[in-house]
Structures are given as structure tokens and as C-alpha cells.
């Protein structure tokens, strides 16, 4: 369910009076607590002020959706909960009939978004949790899209870098729980994707981020080695010690990561949503269209790297 669904659920205006039972002021306006059944079949029970919904109230739509929260002059404003017909819901702050401020959106597939909203869209700092994979995106959002510095956290590793329009871009690194980091960068490339329209197949270009690893480093261990520790006397001499560039061999885990880092690996994604194949703006779908062309997804590539590290 799109988190923009409430735009299609318009409440009756102040001129659509319908049936009313409740308090009024001296000039006959709805004022105080009352119940109303509106001409379109919706109902409202709560506070009024000078003929308008104002204060705490419950608005029930005829399609099953409902809003429980605060109103200011007939508009959702303050704190409130909106429950959509499919069972998804938003709990948080509203301004001028829009999600605005801090709030939590619970999606029908059990995904959640917790963070800042601006004019009905995810905007600012927020965390999107993927129920199917257990992964989560923690970082910046711009106009509903993942955009800016962020961390993509998985069960045994994480990616730290920048995102642009939901895609990872530029320098970043993968941090693995076994104690190493793989540094590199994402480069946006274009891939062709075929689509069939009215019996004719057309080719479309889609943006695909590809990961290019550059180096592998160890994590800083804690506690650090003592500064007064002396090397063993029976160790190799200076002539026998391997140099930093020549004789040393990578550990088994390091060699496995080095094999992965040769050349470019394809983009990685944490999961996908349920649905009919079309992306809904309320959920985050990390499956690239180019997967059909043989490009490895986020989840598959990161799973491959995790297996190499075991």
C-alpha cells in the first residue's frame, strides 16, 4: 500500500453538513462535542469549533479507513493515526492535512519507516526496516527517496556510503563482522531492458549501480597491543622478515575477499516487496529491473561475499 493513499481519501468539507447530533453555540454553529453522518457515507465524532472539526476526533471513511487524532479548522493537524483500507497505518505528526514532522508508517508487508516527514513524504533522517530480510536503511531521505549519507545494515555485515535516488553511488565500504572492511565505489551504469507493449518489444535503459572493490583492510582490534611488548628473540631477522609488498600471503578470509574484489561486482540490494510487479511509492523496493538481464542483486552478491568469509 502506498503511503500516499490518504491523498485519495478526502474528507467532507464544511459545507457538506449532513446529519448532526451534538452541541452548538449561540448562533447555531456546531460547537463542542458532536456526531455527524456526512452525505457521502463518512462519519465523524469529536470536537467542533465554530462549525468546523477542531480538536480531538475520529473520522471514519465508508471504505473502512479512519483517522483518530487532532484537527485544526477541518484539517488533520497535530498528532494522529491514519489506518488505511489495506491495514497499513501511519502514527505521528500532521500539518495541514499532510504527514509532516516525526512519524512511523507500518506497511502491509510488515516493513516499517520511522523518522521525519515533510509534506506527506519521507524527508530528513529516517530508518526503513525490511521485514523479509531483517535489513534496514539508516540515513537521509529527500522527497521520499533514499538520498545522502546512509548505512545499509544486514545480519552479518553492513554498507556505509552515499545514496542517490535509492541507488548507492561513489566511495563506500562494506564492514564484515569477521573483522575486515572492503573499500571501493559504486559506479552507475546503464543496461538495456526489454518491454513488450501492444505486441511490439521495446528496449528501455535503466540505471544499474555496480560495485568496484579497491582494497581490503582489517578492523582496529580492541584492546590494542601493548607498546612495551618485545618481539621474540628466536624470530626471523630483518633479512628474513617479509616486506609489506612482497612476500606476505593473505589470510584465508582476506584471499577470499581479494578474489571477489578483482574487477567489478554487480549491485547489491537488501530485499524486495510483495506485489504485482509494479513499484509502490510507499514501500522501498531494492530489486533492480536489470536483474532480469543477469545482473546480480544486492542480496545475492552480499550473500556470496558472506559465504566466502565463513
PDB file of C-alpha atoms in Angstrom:
ATOM      1  CA  UNK A   1       0.000   0.000   0.000  1.00  0.00           C
ATOM      2  CA  UNK A   2       1.374   3.341  -0.958  1.00  0.00           C
ATOM      3  CA  UNK A   3       1.956   5.708   1.895  1.00  0.00           C
ATOM      4  CA  UNK A   4       0.337   8.364  -0.281  1.00  0.00           C
ATOM      5  CA  UNK A   5      -3.042   6.643  -0.083  1.00  0.00           C
ATOM      6  CA  UNK A   6      -4.628   9.270   2.117  1.00  0.00           C
ATOM      7  CA  UNK A   7      -4.495  11.767  -0.729  1.00  0.00           C
ATOM      8  CA  UNK A   8      -7.308   9.790  -2.337  1.00  0.00           C
ATOM      9  CA  UNK A   9      -9.380   9.779   0.855  1.00  0.00           C
ATOM     10  CA  UNK A  10     -10.784  13.278   1.048  1.00  0.00           C
ATOM     11  CA  UNK A  11     -12.945  14.225   3.971  1.00  0.00           C
ATOM     12  CA  UNK A  12     -16.178  16.098   3.511  1.00  0.00           C
ATOM     13  CA  UNK A  13     -15.852  19.879   3.655  1.00  0.00           C
ATOM     14  CA  UNK A  14     -17.520  22.300   5.982  1.00  0.00           C
ATOM     15  CA  UNK A  15     -20.349  22.955   3.522  1.00  0.00           C
ATOM     16  CA  UNK A  16     -21.352  19.273   3.396  1.00  0.00           C
ATOM     17  CA  UNK A  17     -23.294  19.304   6.630  1.00  0.00           C
ATOM     18  CA  UNK A  18     -25.218  16.034   6.548  1.00  0.00           C
ATOM     19  CA  UNK A  19     -26.874  14.878   9.775  1.00  0.00           C
ATOM     20  CA  UNK A  20     -25.597  16.193  13.099  1.00  0.00           C
ATOM     21  CA  UNK A  21     -26.281  15.444  16.723  1.00  0.00           C
ATOM     22  CA  UNK A  22     -24.447  17.390  19.384  1.00  0.00           C
ATOM     23  CA  UNK A  23     -23.610  20.749  20.918  1.00  0.00           C
ATOM     24  CA  UNK A  24     -23.992  24.119  19.243  1.00  0.00           C
ATOM     25  CA  UNK A  25     -23.106  27.700  20.108  1.00  0.00           C
ATOM     26  CA  UNK A  26     -25.455  30.655  20.433  1.00  0.00           C
ATOM     27  CA  UNK A  27     -25.522  31.272  16.683  1.00  0.00           C
ATOM     28  CA  UNK A  28     -26.371  27.652  15.870  1.00  0.00           C
ATOM     29  CA  UNK A  29     -22.951  26.516  14.709  1.00  0.00           C
ATOM     30  CA  UNK A  30     -21.622  23.081  15.590  1.00  0.00           C
ATOM     31  CA  UNK A  31     -19.532  23.830  18.655  1.00  0.00           C
ATOM     32  CA  UNK A  32     -18.337  21.371  21.294  1.00  0.00           C
ATOM     33  CA  UNK A  33     -18.763  17.614  21.079  1.00  0.00           C
ATOM     34  CA  UNK A  34     -20.942  16.069  18.402  1.00  0.00           C
ATOM     35  CA  UNK A  35     -21.610  13.278  15.926  1.00  0.00           C
ATOM     36  CA  UNK A  36     -22.111  13.742  12.197  1.00  0.00           C
ATOM     37  CA  UNK A  37     -23.113  11.478   9.335  1.00  0.00           C
ATOM     38  CA  UNK A  38     -21.987  13.101   6.108  1.00  0.00           C
ATOM     39  CA  UNK A  39     -23.742  12.863   2.719  1.00  0.00           C
ATOM     40  CA  UNK A  40     -21.014  10.625   1.222  1.00  0.00           C
ATOM     41  CA  UNK A  41     -21.444   7.991   3.966  1.00  0.00           C
ATOM     42  CA  UNK A  42     -18.473   9.018   6.136  1.00  0.00           C
ATOM     43  CA  UNK A  43     -18.938   9.676   9.845  1.00  0.00           C
ATOM     44  CA  UNK A  44     -17.229  11.935  12.347  1.00  0.00           C
ATOM     45  CA  UNK A  45     -17.391  12.018  16.109  1.00  0.00           C
ATOM     46  CA  UNK A  46     -15.436  14.522  18.128  1.00  0.00           C
ATOM     47  CA  UNK A  47     -14.982  18.188  18.851  1.00  0.00           C
ATOM     48  CA  UNK A  48     -16.166  21.128  16.770  1.00  0.00           C
ATOM     49  CA  UNK A  49     -15.392  24.807  16.935  1.00  0.00           C
ATOM     50  CA  UNK A  50     -17.475  27.361  15.035  1.00  0.00           C
ATOM     51  CA  UNK A  51     -18.838  24.720  12.688  1.00  0.00           C
ATOM     52  CA  UNK A  52     -15.506  23.031  11.880  1.00  0.00           C
ATOM     53  CA  UNK A  53     -13.806  19.888  13.126  1.00  0.00           C
ATOM     54  CA  UNK A  54     -11.372  21.193  15.701  1.00  0.00           C
ATOM     55  CA  UNK A  55      -9.622  19.290  18.494  1.00  0.00           C
ATOM     56  CA  UNK A  56      -9.724  15.544  19.076  1.00  0.00           C
ATOM     57  CA  UNK A  57     -11.918  13.437  16.824  1.00  0.00           C
ATOM     58  CA  UNK A  58     -12.474  10.201  14.903  1.00  0.00           C
ATOM     59  CA  UNK A  59     -13.249  10.321  11.178  1.00  0.00           C
ATOM     60  CA  UNK A  60     -14.395   7.050   9.556  1.00  0.00           C
ATOM     61  CA  UNK A  61     -14.449   6.668   5.789  1.00  0.00           C
ATOM     62  CA  UNK A  62     -17.056   4.477   4.161  1.00  0.00           C
ATOM     63  CA  UNK A  63     -14.299   2.297   2.615  1.00  0.00           C
ATOM     64  CA  UNK A  64     -13.009   1.267   6.060  1.00  0.00           C
ATOM     65  CA  UNK A  65     -10.194   3.799   6.501  1.00  0.00           C
ATOM     66  CA  UNK A  66     -10.212   6.001   9.586  1.00  0.00           C
ATOM     67  CA  UNK A  67      -8.312   8.799  11.272  1.00  0.00           C
ATOM     68  CA  UNK A  68      -8.021   9.165  15.049  1.00  0.00           C
ATOM     69  CA  UNK A  69      -6.336  12.334  16.152  1.00  0.00           C
ATOM     70  CA  UNK A  70      -6.258  16.099  16.260  1.00  0.00           C
ATOM     71  CA  UNK A  71      -7.927  18.600  13.924  1.00  0.00           C
ATOM     72  CA  UNK A  72      -7.478  22.301  13.346  1.00  0.00           C
ATOM     73  CA  UNK A  73     -10.153  24.030  11.260  1.00  0.00           C
ATOM     74  CA  UNK A  74     -11.315  20.850   9.491  1.00  0.00           C
ATOM     75  CA  UNK A  75      -7.765  19.650   8.720  1.00  0.00           C
ATOM     76  CA  UNK A  76      -5.667  16.924  10.301  1.00  0.00           C
ATOM     77  CA  UNK A  77      -3.136  18.858  12.328  1.00  0.00           C
ATOM     78  CA  UNK A  78      -1.136  17.729  15.373  1.00  0.00           C
ATOM     79  CA  UNK A  79      -0.755  14.107  16.388  1.00  0.00           C
ATOM     80  CA  UNK A  80      -2.892  11.400  14.846  1.00  0.00           C
ATOM     81  CA  UNK A  81      -3.167   7.874  13.479  1.00  0.00           C
ATOM     82  CA  UNK A  82      -4.432   7.100   9.992  1.00  0.00           C
ATOM     83  CA  UNK A  83      -5.440   3.498   9.246  1.00  0.00           C
ATOM     84  CA  UNK A  84      -5.759   2.641   5.557  1.00  0.00           C
ATOM     85  CA  UNK A  85      -8.188   0.154   3.970  1.00  0.00           C
ATOM     86  CA  UNK A  86      -5.467  -2.486   3.470  1.00  0.00           C
ATOM     87  CA  UNK A  87      -4.459  -2.395   7.151  1.00  0.00           C
ATOM     88  CA  UNK A  88      -1.316  -0.279   6.851  1.00  0.00           C
ATOM     89  CA  UNK A  89      -1.187   2.734   9.135  1.00  0.00           C
ATOM     90  CA  UNK A  90       0.674   5.932   9.975  1.00  0.00           C
ATOM     91  CA  UNK A  91       1.188   7.154  13.539  1.00  0.00           C
ATOM     92  CA  UNK A  92       2.721  10.546  14.033  1.00  0.00           C
ATOM     93  CA  UNK A  93       2.554  14.248  13.373  1.00  0.00           C
ATOM     94  CA  UNK A  94       0.357  16.026  10.841  1.00  0.00           C
ATOM     95  CA  UNK A  95       0.261  19.555   9.454  1.00  0.00           C
ATOM     96  CA  UNK A  96      -2.340  20.983   7.078  1.00  0.00           C
ATOM     97  CA  UNK A  97      -3.813  17.523   6.284  1.00  0.00           C
ATOM     98  CA  UNK A  98      -0.372  16.008   5.484  1.00  0.00           C
ATOM     99  CA  UNK A  99       2.111  13.779   7.244  1.00  0.00           C
ATOM    100  CA  UNK A 100       4.632  16.290   8.493  1.00  0.00           C
ATOM    101  CA  UNK A 101       7.160  16.008  11.327  1.00  0.00           C
ATOM    102  CA  UNK A 102       8.051  12.741  13.036  1.00  0.00           C
ATOM    103  CA  UNK A 103       6.078   9.574  12.454  1.00  0.00           C
ATOM    104  CA  UNK A 104       6.043   5.812  11.910  1.00  0.00           C
ATOM    105  CA  UNK A 105       4.481   4.113   8.896  1.00  0.00           C
ATOM    106  CA  UNK A 106       3.577   0.406   9.241  1.00  0.00           C
ATOM    107  CA  UNK A 107       3.274  -1.213   5.814  1.00  0.00           C
ATOM    108  CA  UNK A 108       1.035  -4.140   4.993  1.00  0.00           C
ATOM    109  CA  UNK A 109       4.070  -6.400   4.312  1.00  0.00           C
ATOM    110  CA  UNK A 110       5.360  -5.642   7.857  1.00  0.00           C
ATOM    111  CA  UNK A 111       8.041  -3.196   6.673  1.00  0.00           C
ATOM    112  CA  UNK A 112       8.279  -0.009   8.728  1.00  0.00           C
ATOM    113  CA  UNK A 113       9.604   3.504   8.261  1.00  0.00           C
ATOM    114  CA  UNK A 114      10.476   5.526  11.360  1.00  0.00           C
ATOM    115  CA  UNK A 115      11.643   9.091  11.018  1.00  0.00           C
ATOM    116  CA  UNK A 116      10.984  12.527   9.605  1.00  0.00           C
ATOM    117  CA  UNK A 117       8.295  13.548   7.118  1.00  0.00           C
ATOM    118  CA  UNK A 118       7.807  16.681   5.066  1.00  0.00           C
ATOM    119  CA  UNK A 119       4.638  17.483   3.087  1.00  0.00           C
ATOM    120  CA  UNK A 120       3.445  13.840   3.038  1.00  0.00           C
ATOM    121  CA  UNK A 121       6.836  12.351   2.039  1.00  0.00           C
ATOM    122  CA  UNK A 122       9.731  10.727   3.869  1.00  0.00           C
ATOM    123  CA  UNK A 123      12.196  13.558   4.154  1.00  0.00           C
ATOM    124  CA  UNK A 124      15.131  14.044   6.542  1.00  0.00           C
ATOM    125  CA  UNK A 125      16.576  11.359   8.801  1.00  0.00           C
ATOM    126  CA  UNK A 126      14.803   8.028   8.903  1.00  0.00           C
ATOM    127  CA  UNK A 127      15.106   4.251   9.206  1.00  0.00           C
ATOM    128  CA  UNK A 128      13.401   1.806   6.841  1.00  0.00           C
ATOM    129  CA  UNK A 129      13.200  -1.781   8.146  1.00  0.00           C
ATOM    130  CA  UNK A 130      12.788  -4.678   5.682  1.00  0.00           C
ATOM    131  CA  UNK A 131      10.781  -7.374   7.462  1.00  0.00           C
ATOM    132  CA  UNK A 132      11.550 -10.132   4.953  1.00  0.00           C
ATOM    133  CA  UNK A 133      15.347  -9.914   5.211  1.00  0.00           C
ATOM    134  CA  UNK A 134      15.896  -8.188   8.558  1.00  0.00           C
ATOM    135  CA  UNK A 135      17.947  -5.492   6.836  1.00  0.00           C
ATOM    136  CA  UNK A 136      17.486  -1.784   7.432  1.00  0.00           C
ATOM    137  CA  UNK A 137      18.442   1.502   5.806  1.00  0.00           C
ATOM    138  CA  UNK A 138      19.502   4.190   8.273  1.00  0.00           C
ATOM    139  CA  UNK A 139      20.169   7.597   6.801  1.00  0.00           C
ATOM    140  CA  UNK A 140      18.940  10.549   4.796  1.00  0.00           C
ATOM    141  CA  UNK A 141      15.787  10.849   2.677  1.00  0.00           C
ATOM    142  CA  UNK A 142      14.855  13.527   0.138  1.00  0.00           C
ATOM    143  CA  UNK A 143      11.315  13.787  -1.271  1.00  0.00           C
ATOM    144  CA  UNK A 144      10.529  10.167  -0.442  1.00  0.00           C
ATOM    145  CA  UNK A 145      13.761   8.717  -1.860  1.00  0.00           C
ATOM    146  CA  UNK A 146      16.915   7.393  -0.210  1.00  0.00           C
ATOM    147  CA  UNK A 147      19.353  10.209  -0.870  1.00  0.00           C
ATOM    148  CA  UNK A 148      22.516  11.181   1.023  1.00  0.00           C
ATOM    149  CA  UNK A 149      24.807   9.589   3.603  1.00  0.00           C
ATOM    150  CA  UNK A 150      23.446   6.310   4.968  1.00  0.00           C
ATOM    151  CA  UNK A 151      24.192   2.867   6.317  1.00  0.00           C
ATOM    152  CA  UNK A 152      22.596  -0.306   4.956  1.00  0.00           C
ATOM    153  CA  UNK A 153      22.707  -2.841   7.777  1.00  0.00           C
ATOM    154  CA  UNK A 154      22.413  -6.615   7.274  1.00  0.00           C
ATOM    155  CA  UNK A 155      22.640  -9.549   9.674  1.00  0.00           C
ATOM    156  CA  UNK A 156      26.414 -10.080   9.420  1.00  0.00           C
ATOM    157  CA  UNK A 157      27.728  -7.049   7.534  1.00  0.00           C
ATOM    158  CA  UNK A 158      26.851  -3.502   6.580  1.00  0.00           C
ATOM    159  CA  UNK A 159      27.437  -0.998   3.783  1.00  0.00           C
ATOM    160  CA  UNK A 160      28.382   2.603   4.533  1.00  0.00           C
ATOM    161  CA  UNK A 161      28.289   5.248   1.818  1.00  0.00           C
ATOM    162  CA  UNK A 162      26.070   7.652  -0.090  1.00  0.00           C
ATOM    163  CA  UNK A 163      22.832   7.087  -1.980  1.00  0.00           C
ATOM    164  CA  UNK A 164      21.206   8.980  -4.828  1.00  0.00           C
ATOM    165  CA  UNK A 165      17.598   8.285  -5.878  1.00  0.00           C
ATOM    166  CA  UNK A 166      17.657   4.948  -3.995  1.00  0.00           C
ATOM    167  CA  UNK A 167      20.948   3.861  -5.610  1.00  0.00           C
ATOM    168  CA  UNK A 168      24.342   3.632  -3.857  1.00  0.00           C
ATOM    169  CA  UNK A 169      26.862   5.946  -5.543  1.00  0.00           C
ATOM    170  CA  UNK A 170      30.500   6.904  -5.118  1.00  0.00           C
ATOM    171  CA  UNK A 171      33.024   5.744  -2.499  1.00  0.00           C
ATOM    172  CA  UNK A 172      31.901   3.448   0.307  1.00  0.00           C
ATOM    173  CA  UNK A 173      32.832   0.336   2.217  1.00  0.00           C
ATOM    174  CA  UNK A 174      31.451  -2.998   3.380  1.00  0.00           C
ATOM    175  CA  UNK A 175      32.148  -3.803   7.023  1.00  0.00           C
ATOM    176  CA  UNK A 176      32.090  -7.526   7.841  1.00  0.00           C
ATOM    177  CA  UNK A 177      31.551  -8.951  11.307  1.00  0.00           C
ATOM    178  CA  UNK A 178      34.534 -11.292  10.933  1.00  0.00           C
ATOM    179  CA  UNK A 179      36.807  -8.265  11.317  1.00  0.00           C
ATOM    180  CA  UNK A 180      37.608  -6.742   7.940  1.00  0.00           C
ATOM    181  CA  UNK A 181      36.440  -4.000   5.590  1.00  0.00           C
ATOM    182  CA  UNK A 182      36.183  -3.964   1.809  1.00  0.00           C
ATOM    183  CA  UNK A 183      36.623  -0.483   0.345  1.00  0.00           C
ATOM    184  CA  UNK A 184      35.544   0.560  -3.117  1.00  0.00           C
ATOM    185  CA  UNK A 185      32.999   2.598  -5.025  1.00  0.00           C
ATOM    186  CA  UNK A 186      29.687   2.265  -6.822  1.00  0.00           C
ATOM    187  CA  UNK A 187      29.503   3.438 -10.415  1.00  0.00           C
ATOM    188  CA  UNK A 188      26.180   3.985 -12.138  1.00  0.00           C
ATOM    189  CA  UNK A 189      25.933   2.216 -15.488  1.00  0.00           C
ATOM    190  CA  UNK A 190      23.128   1.791 -17.978  1.00  0.00           C
ATOM    191  CA  UNK A 191      21.638  -1.527 -19.002  1.00  0.00           C
ATOM    192  CA  UNK A 192      19.027  -2.296 -21.630  1.00  0.00           C
ATOM    193  CA  UNK A 193      15.759  -3.872 -20.578  1.00  0.00           C
ATOM    194  CA  UNK A 194      13.156  -5.195 -22.980  1.00  0.00           C
ATOM    195  CA  UNK A 195       9.466  -4.474 -22.543  1.00  0.00           C
ATOM    196  CA  UNK A 196       6.570  -5.679 -24.646  1.00  0.00           C
ATOM    197  CA  UNK A 197       3.875  -3.153 -25.474  1.00  0.00           C
ATOM    198  CA  UNK A 198       0.948  -3.976 -27.751  1.00  0.00           C
ATOM    199  CA  UNK A 199       2.780  -6.841 -29.413  1.00  0.00           C
ATOM    200  CA  UNK A 200       5.992  -4.898 -30.002  1.00  0.00           C
ATOM    201  CA  UNK A 201       9.103  -5.274 -27.879  1.00  0.00           C
ATOM    202  CA  UNK A 202      10.808  -2.017 -26.957  1.00  0.00           C
ATOM    203  CA  UNK A 203      14.198  -1.516 -25.305  1.00  0.00           C
ATOM    204  CA  UNK A 204      14.497   0.765 -22.292  1.00  0.00           C
ATOM    205  CA  UNK A 205      17.593   1.977 -20.486  1.00  0.00           C
ATOM    206  CA  UNK A 206      17.783   1.502 -16.736  1.00  0.00           C
ATOM    207  CA  UNK A 207      20.426   2.689 -14.278  1.00  0.00           C
ATOM    208  CA  UNK A 208      22.354  -0.091 -12.540  1.00  0.00           C
ATOM    209  CA  UNK A 209      24.919   0.585  -9.788  1.00  0.00           C
ATOM    210  CA  UNK A 210      27.996  -1.679  -9.980  1.00  0.00           C
ATOM    211  CA  UNK A 211      30.464  -2.194  -7.143  1.00  0.00           C
ATOM    212  CA  UNK A 212      34.201  -1.996  -7.792  1.00  0.00           C
ATOM    213  CA  UNK A 213      36.357  -3.082  -4.861  1.00  0.00           C
ATOM    214  CA  UNK A 214      39.751  -1.436  -4.394  1.00  0.00           C
ATOM    215  CA  UNK A 215      41.255  -2.762  -1.159  1.00  0.00           C
ATOM    216  CA  UNK A 216      40.667  -4.814   1.968  1.00  0.00           C
ATOM    217  CA  UNK A 217      41.686  -3.664   5.440  1.00  0.00           C
ATOM    218  CA  UNK A 218      41.413  -5.054   8.930  1.00  0.00           C
ATOM    219  CA  UNK A 219      39.255  -3.548  11.613  1.00  0.00           C
ATOM    220  CA  UNK A 220      41.005  -1.925  14.557  1.00  0.00           C
ATOM    221  CA  UNK A 221      41.163  -4.510  17.332  1.00  0.00           C
ATOM    222  CA  UNK A 222      40.418  -3.762  20.965  1.00  0.00           C
ATOM    223  CA  UNK A 223      42.328  -3.727  23.270  1.00  0.00           C
ATOM    224  CA  UNK A 224      45.344  -2.648  21.195  1.00  0.00           C
ATOM    225  CA  UNK A 225      48.728  -4.371  21.545  1.00  0.00           C
ATOM    226  CA  UNK A 226      50.829  -3.151  24.462  1.00  0.00           C
ATOM    227  CA  UNK A 227      53.523  -0.653  23.336  1.00  0.00           C
ATOM    228  CA  UNK A 228      56.237  -2.265  25.503  1.00  0.00           C
ATOM    229  CA  UNK A 229      55.754  -5.739  24.068  1.00  0.00           C
ATOM    230  CA  UNK A 230      59.065  -7.072  22.649  1.00  0.00           C
ATOM    231  CA  UNK A 231      59.293  -9.416  19.648  1.00  0.00           C
ATOM    232  CA  UNK A 232      60.512 -12.987  20.339  1.00  0.00           C
ATOM    233  CA  UNK A 233      64.282 -13.416  20.236  1.00  0.00           C
ATOM    234  CA  UNK A 234      64.151 -16.524  18.084  1.00  0.00           C
ATOM    235  CA  UNK A 235      62.147 -14.844  15.330  1.00  0.00           C
ATOM    236  CA  UNK A 236      63.474 -14.152  11.832  1.00  0.00           C
ATOM    237  CA  UNK A 237      65.967 -11.387  11.306  1.00  0.00           C
ATOM    238  CA  UNK A 238      65.392  -8.264   9.254  1.00  0.00           C
ATOM    239  CA  UNK A 239      66.623 -10.044   6.124  1.00  0.00           C
ATOM    240  CA  UNK A 240      64.178 -12.906   6.625  1.00  0.00           C
ATOM    241  CA  UNK A 241      61.105 -10.833   7.508  1.00  0.00           C
ATOM    242  CA  UNK A 242      58.687 -10.488   4.582  1.00  0.00           C
ATOM    243  CA  UNK A 243      58.193  -6.963   3.293  1.00  0.00           C
ATOM    244  CA  UNK A 244      54.806  -5.209   3.178  1.00  0.00           C
ATOM    245  CA  UNK A 245      54.556  -5.563  -0.573  1.00  0.00           C
ATOM    246  CA  UNK A 246      56.349  -8.761  -1.452  1.00  0.00           C
ATOM    247  CA  UNK A 247      56.480 -11.990   0.493  1.00  0.00           C
ATOM    248  CA  UNK A 248      53.417 -11.941   2.756  1.00  0.00           C
ATOM    249  CA  UNK A 249      50.371 -14.026   1.896  1.00  0.00           C
ATOM    250  CA  UNK A 250      46.785 -13.013   2.574  1.00  0.00           C
ATOM    251  CA  UNK A 251      44.868 -14.897   5.211  1.00  0.00           C
ATOM    252  CA  UNK A 252      42.206 -17.323   4.006  1.00  0.00           C
ATOM    253  CA  UNK A 253      39.444 -14.767   4.593  1.00  0.00           C
ATOM    254  CA  UNK A 254      41.453 -11.948   3.041  1.00  0.00           C
ATOM    255  CA  UNK A 255      42.243 -14.027  -0.042  1.00  0.00           C
ATOM    256  CA  UNK A 256      38.554 -14.815  -0.475  1.00  0.00           C
ATOM    257  CA  UNK A 257      37.649 -11.130  -0.352  1.00  0.00           C
ATOM    258  CA  UNK A 258      40.508 -10.273  -2.699  1.00  0.00           C
ATOM    259  CA  UNK A 259      39.141 -12.746  -5.224  1.00  0.00           C
ATOM    260  CA  UNK A 260      35.764 -11.019  -5.006  1.00  0.00           C
ATOM    261  CA  UNK A 261      37.335  -7.583  -5.380  1.00  0.00           C
ATOM    262  CA  UNK A 262      39.046  -8.352  -8.696  1.00  0.00           C
ATOM    263  CA  UNK A 263      37.082  -6.429 -11.286  1.00  0.00           C
ATOM    264  CA  UNK A 264      33.579  -5.185 -10.894  1.00  0.00           C
ATOM    265  CA  UNK A 265      30.833  -6.942  -8.992  1.00  0.00           C
ATOM    266  CA  UNK A 266      27.224  -6.108  -9.569  1.00  0.00           C
ATOM    267  CA  UNK A 267      24.958  -4.043  -7.367  1.00  0.00           C
ATOM    268  CA  UNK A 268      23.575  -5.355  -4.083  1.00  0.00           C
ATOM    269  CA  UNK A 269      20.150  -4.934  -2.569  1.00  0.00           C
ATOM    270  CA  UNK A 270      18.589  -5.927   0.747  1.00  0.00           C
ATOM    271  CA  UNK A 271      15.239  -7.306  -0.351  1.00  0.00           C
ATOM    272  CA  UNK A 272      12.024  -6.879  -2.257  1.00  0.00           C
ATOM    273  CA  UNK A 273       8.370  -6.233  -1.626  1.00  0.00           C
ATOM    274  CA  UNK A 274       5.321  -8.329  -2.313  1.00  0.00           C
ATOM    275  CA  UNK A 275       3.067  -7.067  -5.025  1.00  0.00           C
ATOM    276  CA  UNK A 276       2.027  -7.345  -8.623  1.00  0.00           C
ATOM    277  CA  UNK A 277       5.413  -6.375 -10.034  1.00  0.00           C
ATOM    278  CA  UNK A 278       4.825  -2.632 -10.021  1.00  0.00           C
ATOM    279  CA  UNK A 279       6.622  -0.466  -7.512  1.00  0.00           C
ATOM    280  CA  UNK A 280       4.505   1.371  -4.971  1.00  0.00           C
ATOM    281  CA  UNK A 281       5.968   4.590  -3.708  1.00  0.00           C
ATOM    282  CA  UNK A 282       5.202   3.843  -0.075  1.00  0.00           C
ATOM    283  CA  UNK A 283       7.495   0.815   0.074  1.00  0.00           C
ATOM    284  CA  UNK A 284      11.175   0.547  -0.703  1.00  0.00           C
ATOM    285  CA  UNK A 285      11.852  -1.979  -3.481  1.00  0.00           C
ATOM    286  CA  UNK A 286      15.549  -2.697  -3.898  1.00  0.00           C
ATOM    287  CA  UNK A 287      15.246  -5.060  -6.847  1.00  0.00           C
ATOM    288  CA  UNK A 288      16.679  -3.514  -9.993  1.00  0.00           C
ATOM    289  CA  UNK A 289      14.910  -4.054 -13.286  1.00  0.00           C
ATOM    290  CA  UNK A 290      18.253  -5.165 -14.713  1.00  0.00           C
ATOM    291  CA  UNK A 291      18.223  -8.321 -12.596  1.00  0.00           C
ATOM    292  CA  UNK A 292      16.293  -9.941 -15.459  1.00  0.00           C
ATOM    293  CA  UNK A 293      19.335  -9.340 -17.656  1.00  0.00           C
ATOM    294  CA  UNK A 294      21.612 -11.407 -15.416  1.00  0.00           C
ATOM    295  CA  UNK A 295      22.866  -8.695 -13.102  1.00  0.00           C
ATOM    296  CA  UNK A 296      23.325  -9.901  -9.552  1.00  0.00           C
ATOM    297  CA  UNK A 297      21.141  -8.265  -6.905  1.00  0.00           C
ATOM    298  CA  UNK A 298      22.272  -6.705  -3.618  1.00  0.00           C
ATOM    299  CA  UNK A 299      21.099  -9.724  -1.646  1.00  0.00           C
ATOM    300  CA  UNK A 300      22.705 -12.333  -3.909  1.00  0.00           C
ATOM    301  CA  UNK A 301      26.085 -10.608  -4.124  1.00  0.00           C
ATOM    302  CA  UNK A 302      26.290  -9.868  -0.417  1.00  0.00           C
ATOM    303  CA  UNK A 303      25.266 -13.455   0.340  1.00  0.00           C
ATOM    304  CA  UNK A 304      28.121 -14.619  -1.900  1.00  0.00           C
ATOM    305  CA  UNK A 305      30.620 -12.447  -0.051  1.00  0.00           C
ATOM    306  CA  UNK A 306      29.311 -13.665   3.310  1.00  0.00           C
ATOM    307  CA  UNK A 307      29.759 -17.305   2.265  1.00  0.00           C
ATOM    308  CA  UNK A 308      33.352 -16.603   1.255  1.00  0.00           C
ATOM    309  CA  UNK A 309      34.037 -15.244   4.680  1.00  0.00           C
ATOM    310  CA  UNK A 310      32.692 -18.251   6.586  1.00  0.00           C
TER     311      UNK A 310
END
